[in-house]
PDB file of C-alpha atoms in Angstrom:
ATOM      1  CA  UNK A 543      54.632 122.106 116.543  1.00 50.00           C
ATOM      2  CA  UNK A 544      56.444 118.867 115.807  1.00 62.00           C
ATOM      3  CA  UNK A 545      55.652 115.639 117.503  1.00 70.00           C
ATOM      4  CA  UNK A 546      58.359 114.660 120.090  1.00 65.00           C
ATOM      5  CA  UNK A 547      58.702 111.260 118.438  1.00 68.00           C
ATOM      6  CA  UNK A 548      59.492 112.874 115.096  1.00 76.00           C
ATOM      7  CA  UNK A 549      62.046 115.137 116.716  1.00 72.00           C
ATOM      8  CA  UNK A 550      63.692 112.158 118.481  1.00 71.00           C
ATOM      9  CA  UNK A 551      63.834 110.156 115.249  1.00 76.00           C
ATOM     10  CA  UNK A 552      65.239 113.106 113.309  1.00 79.00           C
ATOM     11  CA  UNK A 553      67.894 113.651 115.969  1.00 77.00           C
ATOM     12  CA  UNK A 554      68.779 109.959 115.817  1.00 77.00           C
ATOM     13  CA  UNK A 555      69.039 110.016 112.007  1.00 81.00           C
ATOM     14  CA  UNK A 556      71.227 113.135 112.063  1.00 85.00           C
ATOM     15  CA  UNK A 557      73.498 111.697 114.754  1.00 82.00           C
ATOM     16  CA  UNK A 558      73.793 108.364 112.932  1.00 82.00           C
ATOM     17  CA  UNK A 559      74.586 110.033 109.599  1.00 85.00           C
ATOM     18  CA  UNK A 560      77.077 112.412 111.204  1.00 85.00           C
ATOM     19  CA  UNK A 561      78.824 109.595 113.078  1.00 84.00           C
ATOM     20  CA  UNK A 562      79.036 107.476 109.942  1.00 86.00           C
ATOM     21  CA  UNK A 563      80.502 110.377 107.938  1.00 88.00           C
ATOM     22  CA  UNK A 564      83.076 111.080 110.668  1.00 87.00           C
ATOM     23  CA  UNK A 565      84.036 107.408 110.673  1.00 86.00           C
ATOM     24  CA  UNK A 566      84.422 107.297 106.871  1.00 88.00           C
ATOM     25  CA  UNK A 567      86.387 110.558 106.776  1.00 90.00           C
ATOM     26  CA  UNK A 568      88.694 109.310 109.530  1.00 87.00           C
ATOM     27  CA  UNK A 569      89.207 106.012 107.728  1.00 90.00           C
ATOM     28  CA  UNK A 570      89.923 107.812 104.461  1.00 91.00           C
ATOM     29  CA  UNK A 571      92.345 110.221 106.152  1.00 89.00           C
ATOM     30  CA  UNK A 572      94.220 107.345 107.790  1.00 90.00           C
ATOM     31  CA  UNK A 573      94.542 105.585 104.422  1.00 93.00           C
ATOM     32  CA  UNK A 574      95.864 108.777 102.809  1.00 92.00           C
ATOM     33  CA  UNK A 575      98.437 109.192 105.589  1.00 91.00           C
ATOM     34  CA  UNK A 576      99.536 105.566 105.261  1.00 92.00           C
ATOM     35  CA  UNK A 577      99.847 105.897 101.492  1.00 93.00           C
ATOM     36  CA  UNK A 578     101.886 109.108 101.776  1.00 92.00           C
ATOM     37  CA  UNK A 579     104.279 107.473 104.244  1.00 91.00           C
ATOM     38  CA  UNK A 580     104.582 104.332 102.088  1.00 92.00           C
ATOM     39  CA  UNK A 581     105.221 106.469  98.980  1.00 93.00           C
ATOM     40  CA  UNK A 582     107.920 108.409 100.812  1.00 91.00           C
ATOM     41  CA  UNK A 583     109.519 105.169 101.978  1.00 92.00           C
ATOM     42  CA  UNK A 584     109.509 103.763  98.428  1.00 94.00           C
ATOM     43  CA  UNK A 585     111.138 106.951  97.123  1.00 94.00           C
ATOM     44  CA  UNK A 586     113.749 106.769  99.879  1.00 93.00           C
ATOM     45  CA  UNK A 587     114.545 103.162  99.013  1.00 93.00           C
ATOM     46  CA  UNK A 588     114.936 104.071  95.340  1.00 95.00           C
ATOM     47  CA  UNK A 589     117.211 106.993  96.271  1.00 94.00           C
ATOM     48  CA  UNK A 590     119.282 104.718  98.515  1.00 93.00           C
ATOM     49  CA  UNK A 591     119.625 102.216  95.689  1.00 94.00           C
ATOM     50  CA  UNK A 592     120.849 104.991  93.372  1.00 96.00           C
ATOM     51  CA  UNK A 593     123.274 106.121  96.086  1.00 95.00           C
ATOM     52  CA  UNK A 594     124.694 102.579  96.342  1.00 95.00           C
ATOM     53  CA  UNK A 595     125.209 102.569  92.571  1.00 96.00           C
ATOM     54  CA  UNK A 596     126.951 105.953  92.701  1.00 96.00           C
ATOM     55  CA  UNK A 597     129.209 104.850  95.566  1.00 95.00           C
ATOM     56  CA  UNK A 598     130.189 101.662  93.728  1.00 95.00           C
ATOM     57  CA  UNK A 599     130.740 103.426  90.401  1.00 96.00           C
ATOM     58  CA  UNK A 600     132.877 106.081  92.064  1.00 96.00           C
ATOM     59  CA  UNK A 601     135.021 103.433  93.777  1.00 96.00           C
ATOM     60  CA  UNK A 602     135.416 101.522  90.520  1.00 96.00           C
ATOM     61  CA  UNK A 603     136.481 104.707  88.742  1.00 96.00           C
ATOM     62  CA  UNK A 604     139.023 105.488  91.472  1.00 96.00           C
ATOM     63  CA  UNK A 605     140.389 101.936  91.354  1.00 96.00           C
ATOM     64  CA  UNK A 606     140.657 102.006  87.561  1.00 96.00           C
ATOM     65  CA  UNK A 607     142.455 105.362  87.719  1.00 97.00           C
ATOM     66  CA  UNK A 608     144.852 104.081  90.396  1.00 95.00           C
ATOM     67  CA  UNK A 609     145.518 100.911  88.389  1.00 96.00           C
ATOM     68  CA  UNK A 610     146.337 103.032  85.339  1.00 96.00           C
ATOM     69  CA  UNK A 611     148.695 105.168  87.449  1.00 95.00           C
ATOM     70  CA  UNK A 612     150.415 102.007  88.705  1.00 95.00           C
ATOM     71  CA  UNK A 613     150.927 100.770  85.142  1.00 94.00           C
ATOM     72  CA  UNK A 614     152.339 104.143  84.079  1.00 95.00           C
ATOM     73  CA  UNK A 615     154.700 104.176  87.087  1.00 93.00           C
ATOM     74  CA  UNK A 616     155.790 100.616  86.303  1.00 92.00           C
ATOM     75  CA  UNK A 617     156.536 101.618  82.708  1.00 93.00           C
ATOM     76  CA  UNK A 618     158.552 104.630  83.913  1.00 92.00           C
ATOM     77  CA  UNK A 619     160.519 102.439  86.325  1.00 89.00           C
ATOM     78  CA  UNK A 620     161.322 100.006  83.535  1.00 88.00           C
ATOM     79  CA  UNK A 621     162.298 102.834  81.184  1.00 90.00           C
ATOM     80  CA  UNK A 622     164.600 104.383  83.786  1.00 87.00           C
ATOM     81  CA  UNK A 623     165.985 100.942  84.567  1.00 85.00           C
ATOM     82  CA  UNK A 624     166.714 100.266  80.908  1.00 85.00           C
ATOM     83  CA  UNK A 625     168.385 103.667  80.434  1.00 86.00           C
ATOM     84  CA  UNK A 626     170.503 103.419  83.575  1.00 84.00           C
ATOM     85  CA  UNK A 627     171.224  99.756  83.419  1.00 82.00           C
ATOM     86  CA  UNK A 628     169.524  99.207  86.784  1.00 77.00           C
ATOM     87  CA  UNK A 629     168.705  95.543  87.275  1.00 79.00           C
ATOM     88  CA  UNK A 630     168.568  92.845  89.870  1.00 82.00           C
ATOM     89  CA  UNK A 631     167.350  93.209  93.422  1.00 85.00           C
ATOM     90  CA  UNK A 632     167.270  97.017  93.374  1.00 83.00           C
ATOM     91  CA  UNK A 633     164.986  97.038  90.341  1.00 84.00           C
ATOM     92  CA  UNK A 634     162.825  94.313  91.879  1.00 88.00           C
ATOM     93  CA  UNK A 635     162.552  96.270  95.147  1.00 91.00           C
ATOM     94  CA  UNK A 636     161.502  99.486  93.358  1.00 88.00           C
ATOM     95  CA  UNK A 637     158.931  97.619  91.263  1.00 90.00           C
ATOM     96  CA  UNK A 638     157.615  95.766  94.342  1.00 92.00           C
ATOM     97  CA  UNK A 639     157.296  99.075  96.207  1.00 94.00           C
ATOM     98  CA  UNK A 640     155.281 100.517  93.331  1.00 93.00           C
ATOM     99  CA  UNK A 641     152.989  97.464  93.343  1.00 93.00           C
ATOM    100  CA  UNK A 642     152.648  97.605  97.135  1.00 95.00           C
ATOM    101  CA  UNK A 643     151.735 101.310  97.055  1.00 94.00           C
ATOM    102  CA  UNK A 644     149.073 100.601  94.436  1.00 94.00           C
ATOM    103  CA  UNK A 645     147.703  97.686  96.480  1.00 95.00           C
ATOM    104  CA  UNK A 646     147.534  99.858  99.597  1.00 96.00           C
ATOM    105  CA  UNK A 647     145.705 102.574  97.687  1.00 95.00           C
ATOM    106  CA  UNK A 648     143.257 100.001  96.252  1.00 95.00           C
ATOM    107  CA  UNK A 649     142.553  98.685  99.760  1.00 96.00           C
ATOM    108  CA  UNK A 650     141.940 102.223 101.012  1.00 96.00           C
ATOM    109  CA  UNK A 651     139.543 102.907  98.153  1.00 96.00           C
ATOM    110  CA  UNK A 652     137.664  99.674  98.934  1.00 96.00           C
ATOM    111  CA  UNK A 653     137.529 100.494 102.660  1.00 97.00           C
ATOM    112  CA  UNK A 654     136.131 103.950 101.890  1.00 96.00           C
ATOM    113  CA  UNK A 655     133.556 102.415  99.549  1.00 95.00           C
ATOM    114  CA  UNK A 656     132.518  99.920 102.196  1.00 96.00           C
ATOM    115  CA  UNK A 657     132.172 102.628 104.862  1.00 96.00           C
ATOM    116  CA  UNK A 658     130.092 104.767 102.525  1.00 96.00           C
ATOM    117  CA  UNK A 659     127.756 101.837 101.815  1.00 95.00           C
ATOM    118  CA  UNK A 660     127.390 101.068 105.540  1.00 95.00           C
ATOM    119  CA  UNK A 661     126.679 104.744 106.254  1.00 96.00           C
ATOM    120  CA  UNK A 662     124.050 104.932 103.499  1.00 94.00           C
ATOM    121  CA  UNK A 663     122.498 101.706 104.755  1.00 94.00           C
ATOM    122  CA  UNK A 664     122.326 103.008 108.333  1.00 94.00           C
ATOM    123  CA  UNK A 665     120.687 106.225 107.203  1.00 93.00           C
ATOM    124  CA  UNK A 666     118.164 104.321 105.106  1.00 93.00           C
ATOM    125  CA  UNK A 667     117.382 102.017 108.011  1.00 93.00           C
ATOM    126  CA  UNK A 668     116.865 105.032 110.284  1.00 92.00           C
ATOM    127  CA  UNK A 669     114.439 106.564 107.800  1.00 91.00           C
ATOM    128  CA  UNK A 670     112.629 103.227 107.510  1.00 91.00           C
ATOM    129  CA  UNK A 671     112.319 103.037 111.300  1.00 91.00           C
ATOM    130  CA  UNK A 672     110.984 106.595 111.361  1.00 92.00           C
ATOM    131  CA  UNK A 673     108.373 105.645 108.744  1.00 90.00           C
ATOM    132  CA  UNK A 674     107.345 102.638 110.839  1.00 89.00           C
ATOM    133  CA  UNK A 675     106.914 104.896 113.854  1.00 89.00           C
ATOM    134  CA  UNK A 676     104.813 107.287 111.783  1.00 88.00           C
ATOM    135  CA  UNK A 677     102.681 104.404 110.497  1.00 86.00           C
ATOM    136  CA  UNK A 678     102.133 103.143 114.033  1.00 87.00           C
ATOM    137  CA  UNK A 679     101.059 106.632 115.120  1.00 88.00           C
ATOM    138  CA  UNK A 680      98.246 106.939 112.593  1.00 85.00           C
ATOM    139  CA  UNK A 681      94.909 106.982 114.359  1.00 86.00           C
ATOM    140  CA  UNK A 682      92.393 104.684 112.730  1.00 85.00           C
ATOM    141  CA  UNK A 683      88.755 105.308 113.577  1.00 83.00           C
ATOM    142  CA  UNK A 684      87.008 102.479 115.375  1.00 81.00           C
ATOM    143  CA  UNK A 685      83.978 100.899 113.716  1.00 82.00           C
ATOM    144  CA  UNK A 686      82.961  99.663 117.150  1.00 82.00           C
ATOM    145  CA  UNK A 687      83.204 103.188 118.563  1.00 82.00           C
ATOM    146  CA  UNK A 688      81.105 104.570 115.724  1.00 81.00           C
ATOM    147  CA  UNK A 689      78.556 101.785 116.217  1.00 81.00           C
ATOM    148  CA  UNK A 690      78.359 102.467 119.942  1.00 81.00           C
ATOM    149  CA  UNK A 691      77.889 106.162 119.308  1.00 82.00           C
ATOM    150  CA  UNK A 692      75.032 105.428 116.898  1.00 80.00           C
ATOM    151  CA  UNK A 693      73.537 102.943 119.371  1.00 82.00           C
ATOM    152  CA  UNK A 694      73.730 105.598 122.090  1.00 82.00           C
ATOM    153  CA  UNK A 695      71.867 108.000 119.847  1.00 79.00           C
ATOM    154  CA  UNK A 696      69.258 105.284 119.260  1.00 78.00           C
ATOM    155  CA  UNK A 697      68.836 104.746 122.988  1.00 79.00           C
ATOM    156  CA  UNK A 698      68.403 108.489 123.493  1.00 77.00           C
ATOM    157  CA  UNK A 699      65.808 108.621 120.717  1.00 74.00           C
ATOM    158  CA  UNK A 700      63.959 105.658 122.198  1.00 73.00           C
ATOM    159  CA  UNK A 701      64.100 107.246 125.635  1.00 76.00           C
ATOM    160  CA  UNK A 702      62.665 110.463 124.229  1.00 70.00           C
ATOM    161  CA  UNK A 703      59.926 108.465 122.513  1.00 67.00           C
ATOM    162  CA  UNK A 704      58.992 106.537 125.674  1.00 71.00           C
ATOM    163  CA  UNK A 705      59.282 109.510 128.010  1.00 71.00           C
ATOM    164  CA  UNK A 706      58.335 112.612 126.052  1.00 65.00           C
ATOM    165  CA  UNK A 707      59.068 115.910 127.752  1.00 63.00           C
ATOM    166  CA  UNK A 708      56.164 117.176 129.808  1.00 65.00           C
ATOM    167  CA  UNK A 709      54.676 120.511 129.043  1.00 62.00           C
ATOM    168  CA  UNK A 710      54.210 123.019 131.757  1.00 57.00           C
ATOM    169  CA  UNK A 711      50.582 123.406 132.647  1.00 53.00           C
TER     170      UNK A 711
END
């Protein structure tokens, strides 16, 4: 039969090794969770950046198309004016109306672009806040807690060594 001291020391060694492994596994798991959240956040930021580019490119394309339409309309107005002999304040009013309509459309396109950017920014900020909440919720193992658990096992082993169990007579 084994000596009680040997059994106490073996129990202490097993408890210490087990506690250390749990601590290391917990620390490693927390790091993996943090890295996964940070990677997701980086991908989200890259996607948001691409979305901003797409929004801006789309608005520029719409503005260029509307500007081209305005130039075509202006040319038509001038052609009709030349054919009909229209001139003076009536011609100026028609041309000014064409320019005003184009300006209004350009402002609308810019307003829509701006709203889309603000919306994308708000969504990105919400996802960033969610990631921060997830990061704050990660449970990190405590080195102090692991040390206290090992110390407790040491005290138990010492207690078993000093006060071995008594055998029934």
